Every structure is written in structure tokens, then in C-alpha cells.
Amino acid sequence: MSAATMTNVSVTRAEVEDFLYHEAMLLDAWRLKEWEELLADDATYYIPANDDLEGDFKSSLYIISDDRERIRQRIIRVLDPNCHAEFPRSRLCRLITNVRVTGVEGDIVKAAANFSCYRYRRYQREFVYVGRYEYQLRKSGNSFKIKERRVLLAAHELGSLGSVSFVL
Amino acid sequence: MTGARSFVVDDREKGIFLLDREALVSDEVLRGEMKNIFAKCWIYVGHGSELKRNGDFHTRKVAGRPVIFARDGKGQVRCHFNTCRHRGALVCTERKGNTRRFNCVYHGWIYNNDGSMARVPGDEAYTAAFDQSTFGLKAPARFEQYRDFWFMNLDANAQPLVEYLGAATDYIDLVVDQSPSNTMQVIAGTQEYDVNANWKLMVENSVDDYHLPSTHSTWLNFMANSGVKVESPKDPSLILPTHGLAIDLGNGHFTTDNINFRGRPVAAWIPIYGEDAKPEMDAIRQELVERVGPDRAKRICDTNRNLVIFPNLVINDGSSVTIRTFFPDGANKMHVTAWALGPVEESESMRARRLDAFLTFYGPGGFATPDDVEALELVQQGLANYTDDRWSEMSRGMGREAAQLNSDEHHLRTFWRHWDKMMAGEQAGEKA
Ligand code: FES
Ligand SMILES: [Fe+2]
């Protein structure tokens, strides 16, 4: 049954919030194998360029444009001690707020949230990533699988944030 | 007083090359660079394809100078200083757009998109000595292009751009030839990020193939996981899986020139692109063979090249084509800007493949660049001991009789020798 012909699932903001908080905890703790279990088989992860937030990944150069297989490879890479940009690992702490359900189509729940993600490396190197998450979540039973995860950065350019070498 | 002394020990007899690390940490050296290098060399501003229609503009900082890169009402590409002739405000605050006029918000002076003065509000208050027509926006002394790559020069006496580029033009041609109509295009989406390291470390890193196995082992893993066989070299003198050269192009320019093993959108297929990409990539190669002949087609498809135009333009023609430029912001920091470049007639599917290939390696979220950035920042942090640990070692390959390899440090020495001469006050180019 396609999403168009399906009756819309019911969802509350609190359910989405709980899910996003759980996800944030796993990402901050570098529990990326467990995080991977939250992903749908067709999951995608996007960070468009700061100067072309509306651009399509097929025609605009993104910062990150991962399909499911690339996400798997990204996890392997960032957990490897030879991922020098993340060894020793950054300490991460993200705050998620302004959570909203923005639409429901069949079993797909669209949700948005604001975030600030603090990243600390040694010698007082501190980076604060601020922006908006846009999710497409597939509701399955009492929980969700992530179909699309889009990170829209608020800064005009990446600038002093340097790299996005962890899962933002 | 940076003009007089040398920062390198270049002992060709013993085969030893050392760099004084003060060159990478000193504010005084940076002041010397602004005067002796950035104010004398041709500095990359932008690509003509970024200005599609008359009136299009981009504002950016080039060597610390705010400029407007614009196509005027007649189609001429221009570079204006983004500085009001009245009392100095930026006249354009938008990142990009299309306009006939630039209006200064402070007192309302208005300029045409060709830079000429359009209107001074309340001009009756000035004496006859005030000639409005002389108040057009100022521009760099020189502004020239090669195959739509536009450069500025602050030195009116500089040699022409094409002479300055010299042998490097061959390598730009190898990029531009990838388009059937010889028209390459900067793709939407700009990657702009800072690296807390001296700008010259990015020059070194862009061509230094010695670091690939150690810095980028996770990328090599990813390639292997994706079905791209990257075998260790059989020849014990090689660091990389295939043979590659480092070539001095004169005037401080240089390039690597490597037999490809990593896949190229034009047109060397690897499993990452997917089976369905094969027919299209075969067709791209076939078009090249017909247009430029089998030898040059092979040269374009089966080699990759990281080109440095002195001092700060890098064109990486590898997993994808990237234009990368970077400017110092203090001795310990640089701003990097990177764009993707592709043939203008590329199909939707091929364009998507090119962008995907770009991200497998390059950029702040790529599988390699973040580790380069980390390595450069580790160098800069380590250099804090420079007064007691003075010299960086760059002698690799100096004893080699045959051609210099990409994993030697010949090209780095080429850069530093030229930089050292320029800092001593020499002119930018050898006279043609
Ligand atoms: S500074 Fe621009 S109008 Fe006065
Ligand atoms: Fe590298």
C-alpha cells in the first residue's frame, strides 16, 4: 500500500520528542551501532551547503549526502581510531528543542526541531553547531524508523566550525 | 624586516632541504606575504560560470579584500572593490544576486554594475572641483582570465596572466577539455570552512601524496569496502598503488600527475558508481576519444592531477574536480573555499554521480578532508615549539636520479624555493 492510499498514522509531539531525545543520547555517546538500528533500510542523511539550503543533492554540492550504504561506511570510518579528525573522540552534547510535527502522509511523519550541538576537543577547542533538523520518520508500531534526516545549519558558512567529522 | 633573509636551507650537494618553521607562525612573515606575494601575484577570484546572466554578482573576500565579482549590463566580467568611494562602507551586502545598481546604505551613493558612478544624492552641495564621474568603484589594477578562470592582480606592472600561468595552462586545459563544448561550470553549493593552520600548510597538503596511506587509511578502507581494489604497490619505492609524478611547472606552480586508481567521473568507472553508470561513462569516454583522440582521452580519463597555481589556487582533478582557494586570517588560521566543477552539458545522472564522488573524499563531511584538516591543525599546534625545534624536514626524493615521484617532496621544495625568492622581494614571474 502506498503512502497516498494509506490512512494516516496518528502521532503526538511527545512521541516524536521522546524518539529524538533518545537518538540524541545515542549520538552524543557515540553509540552509533545502536543509532544505526533506528534507521530504515532506505534511510538518508543530508547536510546541504550553508549557501544553498534548498538545493537538491543531485545538482548542488552538499557537505554530506549519504544513502543507507554510505551511512554504514561513515559509521565504520568515524569509529575507526584512524579517523584522525575524531580521535580522540570529540565530546558531544546536543540540545534539542522547538520540536514540531509538520505533517503526516500515510505512515510517514514529518517532524522538525531546532538543535545546538556542542563539540569539544582537547585544548579548549570548542565548536557550536546550530540549526534545524528535518525528519521523515516511518512509524512502525510504537516507535519510528528514520527515513530521512536533514540538517540545516544556521551559519552563513561553516567557517570556524571546520569539519563535520561526526554524526551531527 | 622579512625581505632580506632566507627561510630555507637548500643544500643540493648533500641532498638536504630544511624549512625554518618561523615561516609558518610569524605575524611579521604574514605581513611580508601580503606585500610580496598577495599584492604581486595573480590571485584567483572566481569562475565565469558563476555569473550566468548580465547583472549577476557574487561578493567575496579575495586575499582579505572584499570584492564584487560581477557581470555588467553588457556581459563583461568585472571585479570591483566592495568599498564606497564616499567614506568607505561596503556597497553590496548580499552574498549573491542580480542587480543593475549597487546602493551604498550609508549616504545613498549609487553605482552601476559596471562600477561607474550613477548618482550622488544632493550633488548640488559640492563645488565644481568635485567631479562625480571620477567616483566609480575602484578595481584591482589588473583583472584577467584564462579559460574563464578569473584572477586579479594588485600590481599594475605584473606580467599578463597567461604568461604567469605558463606551463600550468596545459593542466587547466586537461580539465576544460572534459567538456564537449569546452565549457566547465561551477556547481551550486559552496563549502567554506576554516582551518586553524598556516595557509601554506594547505598548499603542501594539496599535493603531498606521501601522507595518503597514513592520513587516509579510513578512506582506503572505504574504497576496499566498496569493491575498489587498492593494492599495495609492488615496486618497493612507491608509496601509492600506482605510479605518479611531481612536476615543477615554473613560477612556483606545480602538479602531481598520477596514474588513476580511484575512479573518475570523466571517465573511469569504479563499483561505487553502480552498474547502471557503465553505459553512460563509456559514452563519455567515447566522445572524448572522437573529439581529442585516443591518447589525450586516455590522459584525461586515466590520470589524476592536483594542480597548485602559486600561491593559493588548487585544482584537484581526482575523485571529482574541485576548485579550492584559501586565504590567511592571521598566521595560524586560514579560510578555505571549495567548489565543484563539471562539464556544462553533463546529464542529470552524471552530475549526481560527480557530486557523490566528490563527497567520497573531499570537503568538511568527506571521508578524507577532515583528516587532512586535523593533520594540518596538529602541525600548527606542534609548531608552538618552533624556537627550540626550528626546522621542518623536506628532503624526500632529493637523491633520486629519475623523475620525482608524487610521494617525494620535490613539489613542496618547488613551492618553498619560489616563496622564499618572492619574500626577498623578487617579481612574481620570470620574464617571458
Ligand atoms: S559611505 Fe557610502 S554613501 Fe557614504
Ligand atoms: Fe589528504
mmCIF file of N, CA and C in Angstrom, chain B residues 324-398:
data_model
loop_
_atom_site.group_PDB
_atom_site.id
_atom_site.type_symbol
_atom_site.label_atom_id
_atom_site.label_comp_id
_atom_site.label_asym_id
_atom_site.label_seq_id
_atom_site.Cartn_x
_atom_site.Cartn_y
_atom_site.Cartn_z
ATOM 1 N N ARG B 324 39.733 24.960 -5.238
ATOM 2 C CA ARG B 324 39.867 25.271 -3.813
ATOM 3 C C ARG B 324 40.832 26.441 -3.674
ATOM 4 N N THR B 325 40.403 27.439 -2.930
ATOM 5 C CA THR B 325 41.298 28.557 -2.668
ATOM 6 C C THR B 325 41.235 28.885 -1.187
ATOM 7 N N PHE B 326 42.279 29.522 -0.680
ATOM 8 C CA PHE B 326 42.349 29.740 0.771
ATOM 9 C C PHE B 326 43.199 30.959 1.045
ATOM 10 N N PHE B 327 42.818 31.658 2.093
ATOM 11 C CA PHE B 327 43.493 32.905 2.430
ATOM 12 C C PHE B 327 43.829 32.930 3.905
ATOM 13 N N PRO B 328 44.978 33.505 4.214
ATOM 14 C CA PRO B 328 45.333 33.595 5.627
ATOM 15 C C PRO B 328 44.422 34.565 6.376
ATOM 16 N N ASP B 329 44.103 34.208 7.598
ATOM 17 C CA ASP B 329 43.452 35.115 8.537
ATOM 18 C C ASP B 329 44.307 35.021 9.798
ATOM 19 N N GLY B 330 45.415 35.731 9.781
ATOM 20 C CA GLY B 330 46.427 35.550 10.811
ATOM 21 C C GLY B 330 47.356 34.406 10.422
ATOM 22 N N ALA B 331 48.486 34.326 11.110
ATOM 23 C CA ALA B 331 49.489 33.319 10.747
ATOM 24 C C ALA B 331 49.013 31.901 11.056
ATOM 25 N N ASN B 332 48.088 31.765 11.993
ATOM 26 C CA ASN B 332 47.696 30.436 12.479
ATOM 27 C C ASN B 332 46.339 29.967 11.974
ATOM 28 N N LYS B 333 45.799 30.664 10.980
ATOM 29 C CA LYS B 333 44.439 30.333 10.557
ATOM 30 C C LYS B 333 44.240 30.678 9.097
ATOM 31 N N MET B 334 43.415 29.877 8.423
ATOM 32 C CA MET B 334 43.046 30.216 7.046
ATOM 33 C C MET B 334 41.552 29.970 6.820
ATOM 34 N N HIS B 335 41.013 30.700 5.842
ATOM 35 C CA HIS B 335 39.653 30.447 5.356
ATOM 36 C C HIS B 335 39.773 29.692 4.039
ATOM 37 N N VAL B 336 39.068 28.585 3.933
ATOM 38 C CA VAL B 336 39.098 27.777 2.710
ATOM 39 C C VAL B 336 37.740 27.896 2.015
ATOM 40 N N THR B 337 37.762 28.030 0.698
ATOM 41 C CA THR B 337 36.529 27.951 -0.089
ATOM 42 C C THR B 337 36.723 26.882 -1.150
ATOM 43 N N ALA B 338 35.739 25.989 -1.267
ATOM 44 C CA ALA B 338 35.840 24.916 -2.269
ATOM 45 C C ALA B 338 34.545 24.813 -3.061
ATOM 46 N N TRP B 339 34.721 24.625 -4.375
ATOM 47 C CA TRP B 339 33.594 24.442 -5.274
ATOM 48 C C TRP B 339 33.788 23.156 -6.068
ATOM 49 N N ALA B 340 32.679 22.613 -6.559
ATOM 50 C CA ALA B 340 32.758 21.500 -7.506
ATOM 51 C C ALA B 340 32.602 22.065 -8.909
ATOM 52 N N LEU B 341 33.338 21.474 -9.846
ATOM 53 C CA LEU B 341 33.321 21.936 -11.233
ATOM 54 C C LEU B 341 32.935 20.755 -12.122
ATOM 55 N N GLY B 342 32.071 21.000 -13.099
ATOM 56 C CA GLY B 342 31.673 19.914 -14.015
ATOM 57 C C GLY B 342 31.355 20.455 -15.399
ATOM 58 N N PRO B 343 31.360 19.557 -16.398
ATOM 59 C CA PRO B 343 31.004 19.976 -17.760
ATOM 60 C C PRO B 343 29.568 20.500 -17.795
ATOM 61 N N VAL B 344 29.368 21.584 -18.515
ATOM 62 C CA VAL B 344 28.066 22.251 -18.502
ATOM 63 C C VAL B 344 26.975 21.362 -19.092
ATOM 64 N N GLU B 345 27.347 20.475 -20.046
ATOM 65 C CA GLU B 345 26.318 19.661 -20.714
ATOM 66 C C GLU B 345 26.077 18.324 -20.027
ATOM 67 N N GLU B 346 26.696 18.121 -18.867
ATOM 68 C CA GLU B 346 26.576 16.854 -18.151
ATOM 69 C C GLU B 346 25.101 16.496 -17.880
ATOM 70 N N SER B 347 24.756 15.211 -18.031
ATOM 71 C CA SER B 347 23.375 14.775 -17.771
ATOM 72 C C SER B 347 23.086 14.852 -16.273
ATOM 73 N N GLU B 348 21.801 14.806 -15.944
ATOM 74 C CA GLU B 348 21.399 14.852 -14.531
ATOM 75 C C GLU B 348 22.026 13.717 -13.719
ATOM 76 N N SER B 349 22.003 12.515 -14.332
ATOM 77 C CA SER B 349 22.513 11.362 -13.585
ATOM 78 C C SER B 349 24.026 11.449 -13.417
ATOM 79 N N MET B 350 24.704 11.961 -14.454
ATOM 80 C CA MET B 350 26.162 12.071 -14.366
ATOM 81 C C MET B 350 26.548 13.171 -13.365
ATOM 82 N N ARG B 351 25.770 14.236 -13.339
ATOM 83 C CA ARG B 351 26.045 15.318 -12.384
ATOM 84 C C ARG B 351 25.887 14.802 -10.947
ATOM 85 N N ALA B 352 24.836 14.026 -10.727
ATOM 86 C CA ALA B 352 24.611 13.462 -9.393
ATOM 87 C C ALA B 352 25.770 12.550 -8.998
ATOM 88 N N ARG B 353 26.266 11.780 -9.951
ATOM 89 C CA ARG B 353 27.379 10.866 -9.706
ATOM 90 C C ARG B 353 28.656 11.638 -9.383
ATOM 91 N N ARG B 354 28.875 12.725 -10.106
ATOM 92 C CA ARG B 354 30.048 13.572 -9.870
ATOM 93 C C ARG B 354 30.026 14.139 -8.448
ATOM 94 N N LEU B 355 28.836 14.616 -8.029
ATOM 95 C CA LEU B 355 28.738 15.221 -6.689
ATOM 96 C C LEU B 355 28.923 14.153 -5.621
ATOM 97 N N ASP B 356 28.361 12.986 -5.880
ATOM 98 C CA ASP B 356 28.523 11.893 -4.923
ATOM 99 C C ASP B 356 29.999 11.493 -4.821
ATOM 100 N N ALA B 357 30.662 11.413 -5.961
ATOM 101 C CA ALA B 357 32.084 11.050 -5.973
ATOM 102 C C ALA B 357 32.906 12.099 -5.225
ATOM 103 N N PHE B 358 32.544 13.353 -5.381
ATOM 104 C CA PHE B 358 33.213 14.451 -4.664
ATOM 105 C C PHE B 358 33.200 14.167 -3.162
ATOM 106 N N LEU B 359 31.990 13.812 -2.680
ATOM 107 C CA LEU B 359 31.821 13.673 -1.229
ATOM 108 C C LEU B 359 32.449 12.397 -0.662
ATOM 109 N N THR B 360 32.820 11.449 -1.541
ATOM 110 C CA THR B 360 33.508 10.271 -1.005
ATOM 111 C C THR B 360 34.873 10.653 -0.449
ATOM 112 N N PHE B 361 35.426 11.770 -0.890
ATOM 113 C CA PHE B 361 36.787 12.128 -0.482
ATOM 114 C C PHE B 361 36.838 13.534 0.105
ATOM 115 N N TYR B 362 36.336 14.514 -0.672
ATOM 116 C CA TYR B 362 36.598 15.923 -0.382
ATOM 117 C C TYR B 362 35.554 16.554 0.535
ATOM 118 N N GLY B 363 35.986 17.644 1.162
ATOM 119 C CA GLY B 363 35.069 18.536 1.860
ATOM 120 C C GLY B 363 34.943 18.236 3.335
ATOM 121 N N PRO B 364 34.291 19.156 4.064
ATOM 122 C CA PRO B 364 34.226 19.080 5.522
ATOM 123 C C PRO B 364 33.452 17.870 6.050
ATOM 124 N N GLY B 365 32.677 17.203 5.199
ATOM 125 C CA GLY B 365 31.986 15.990 5.620
ATOM 126 C C GLY B 365 32.453 14.784 4.834
ATOM 127 N N GLY B 366 33.491 14.953 4.012
ATOM 128 C CA GLY B 366 34.009 13.876 3.180
ATOM 129 C C GLY B 366 34.731 12.828 4.008
ATOM 130 N N PHE B 367 35.181 11.771 3.329
ATOM 131 C CA PHE B 367 35.851 10.675 4.042
ATOM 132 C C PHE B 367 37.364 10.886 4.128
ATOM 133 N N ALA B 368 37.857 12.020 3.627
ATOM 134 C CA ALA B 368 39.302 12.265 3.701
ATOM 135 C C ALA B 368 39.642 13.661 4.224
ATOM 136 N N THR B 369 39.026 14.690 3.663
ATOM 137 C CA THR B 369 39.408 16.064 4.006
ATOM 138 C C THR B 369 39.426 16.357 5.509
ATOM 139 N N PRO B 370 38.450 15.890 6.296
ATOM 140 C CA PRO B 370 38.511 16.208 7.730
ATOM 141 C C PRO B 370 39.806 15.721 8.392
ATOM 142 N N ASP B 371 40.357 14.632 7.876
ATOM 143 C CA ASP B 371 41.616 14.144 8.450
ATOM 144 C C ASP B 371 42.812 14.967 7.975
ATOM 145 N N ASP B 372 42.719 15.524 6.770
ATOM 146 C CA ASP B 372 43.744 16.483 6.334
ATOM 147 C C ASP B 372 43.716 17.707 7.241
ATOM 148 N N VAL B 373 42.510 18.202 7.475
ATOM 149 C CA VAL B 373 42.360 19.387 8.323
ATOM 150 C C VAL B 373 42.962 19.102 9.709
ATOM 151 N N GLU B 374 42.652 17.923 10.227
ATOM 152 C CA GLU B 374 43.182 17.560 11.533
ATOM 153 C C GLU B 374 44.715 17.532 11.503
ATOM 154 N N ALA B 375 45.276 16.926 10.454
ATOM 155 C CA ALA B 375 46.741 16.831 10.361
ATOM 156 C C ALA B 375 47.371 18.220 10.326
ATOM 157 N N LEU B 376 46.772 19.125 9.550
ATOM 158 C CA LEU B 376 47.314 20.482 9.452
ATOM 159 C C LEU B 376 47.231 21.202 10.798
ATOM 160 N N GLU B 377 46.128 20.982 11.495
ATOM 161 C CA GLU B 377 45.980 21.649 12.800
ATOM 162 C C GLU B 377 46.957 21.065 13.821
ATOM 163 N N LEU B 378 47.236 19.768 13.695
ATOM 164 C CA LEU B 378 48.234 19.170 14.584
ATOM 165 C C LEU B 378 49.612 19.768 14.319
ATOM 166 N N VAL B 379 49.912 20.007 13.036
ATOM 167 C CA VAL B 379 51.195 20.656 12.711
ATOM 168 C C VAL B 379 51.247 22.027 13.374
ATOM 169 N N GLN B 380 50.188 22.800 13.179
ATOM 170 C CA GLN B 380 50.219 24.168 13.711
ATOM 171 C C GLN B 380 50.381 24.159 15.233
ATOM 172 N N GLN B 381 49.719 23.213 15.888
ATOM 173 C CA GLN B 381 49.859 23.132 17.347
ATOM 174 C C GLN B 381 51.287 22.745 17.732
ATOM 175 N N GLY B 382 51.829 21.798 16.973
ATOM 176 C CA GLY B 382 53.191 21.353 17.264
ATOM 177 C C GLY B 382 54.224 22.447 17.054
ATOM 178 N N LEU B 383 53.931 23.339 16.113
ATOM 179 C CA LEU B 383 54.894 24.390 15.780
ATOM 180 C C LEU B 383 55.105 25.396 16.901
ATOM 181 N N ALA B 384 54.276 25.342 17.930
ATOM 182 C CA ALA B 384 54.467 26.262 19.055
ATOM 183 C C ALA B 384 55.853 26.089 19.674
ATOM 184 N N ASN B 385 56.494 24.969 19.409
ATOM 185 C CA ASN B 385 57.862 24.751 19.908
ATOM 186 C C ASN B 385 58.936 25.237 18.933
ATOM 187 N N TYR B 386 58.546 26.069 17.963
ATOM 188 C CA TYR B 386 59.483 26.327 16.853
ATOM 189 C C TYR B 386 60.796 26.970 17.283
ATOM 190 N N THR B 387 60.775 27.753 18.361
ATOM 191 C CA THR B 387 62.039 28.407 18.726
ATOM 192 C C THR B 387 63.081 27.390 19.175
ATOM 193 N N ASP B 388 62.620 26.239 19.654
ATOM 194 C CA ASP B 388 63.552 25.225 20.160
ATOM 195 C C ASP B 388 63.624 23.992 19.265
ATOM 196 N N ASP B 389 62.751 23.966 18.250
ATOM 197 C CA ASP B 389 62.744 22.839 17.311
ATOM 198 C C ASP B 389 62.440 23.469 15.963
ATOM 199 N N ARG B 390 63.499 23.970 15.350
ATOM 200 C CA ARG B 390 63.376 25.039 14.372
ATOM 201 C C ARG B 390 63.022 24.595 12.956
ATOM 202 N N TRP B 391 63.405 23.390 12.550
ATOM 203 C CA TRP B 391 63.420 23.088 11.122
ATOM 204 C C TRP B 391 62.447 21.968 10.735
ATOM 205 N N SER B 392 61.709 22.214 9.665
ATOM 206 C CA SER B 392 60.918 21.140 9.067
ATOM 207 C C SER B 392 61.749 20.482 7.976
ATOM 208 N N GLU B 393 61.649 19.166 7.884
ATOM 209 C CA GLU B 393 62.483 18.357 7.002
ATOM 210 C C GLU B 393 61.729 18.075 5.703
ATOM 211 N N MET B 394 62.299 18.453 4.589
ATOM 212 C CA MET B 394 61.632 18.255 3.289
ATOM 213 C C MET B 394 62.598 17.784 2.219
ATOM 214 N N SER B 395 63.415 16.807 2.567
ATOM 215 C CA SER B 395 64.461 16.360 1.626
ATOM 216 C C SER B 395 64.052 15.147 0.813
ATOM 217 N N ARG B 396 62.881 14.632 1.080
ATOM 218 C CA ARG B 396 62.469 13.363 0.483
ATOM 219 C C ARG B 396 62.575 13.390 -1.046
ATOM 220 N N GLY B 397 63.305 12.425 -1.575
ATOM 221 C CA GLY B 397 63.457 12.313 -3.033
ATOM 222 C C GLY B 397 64.620 13.103 -3.611
ATOM 223 N N MET B 398 65.337 13.860 -2.778
ATOM 224 C CA MET B 398 66.382 14.736 -3.323
ATOM 225 C C MET B 398 67.527 13.971 -3.968
#
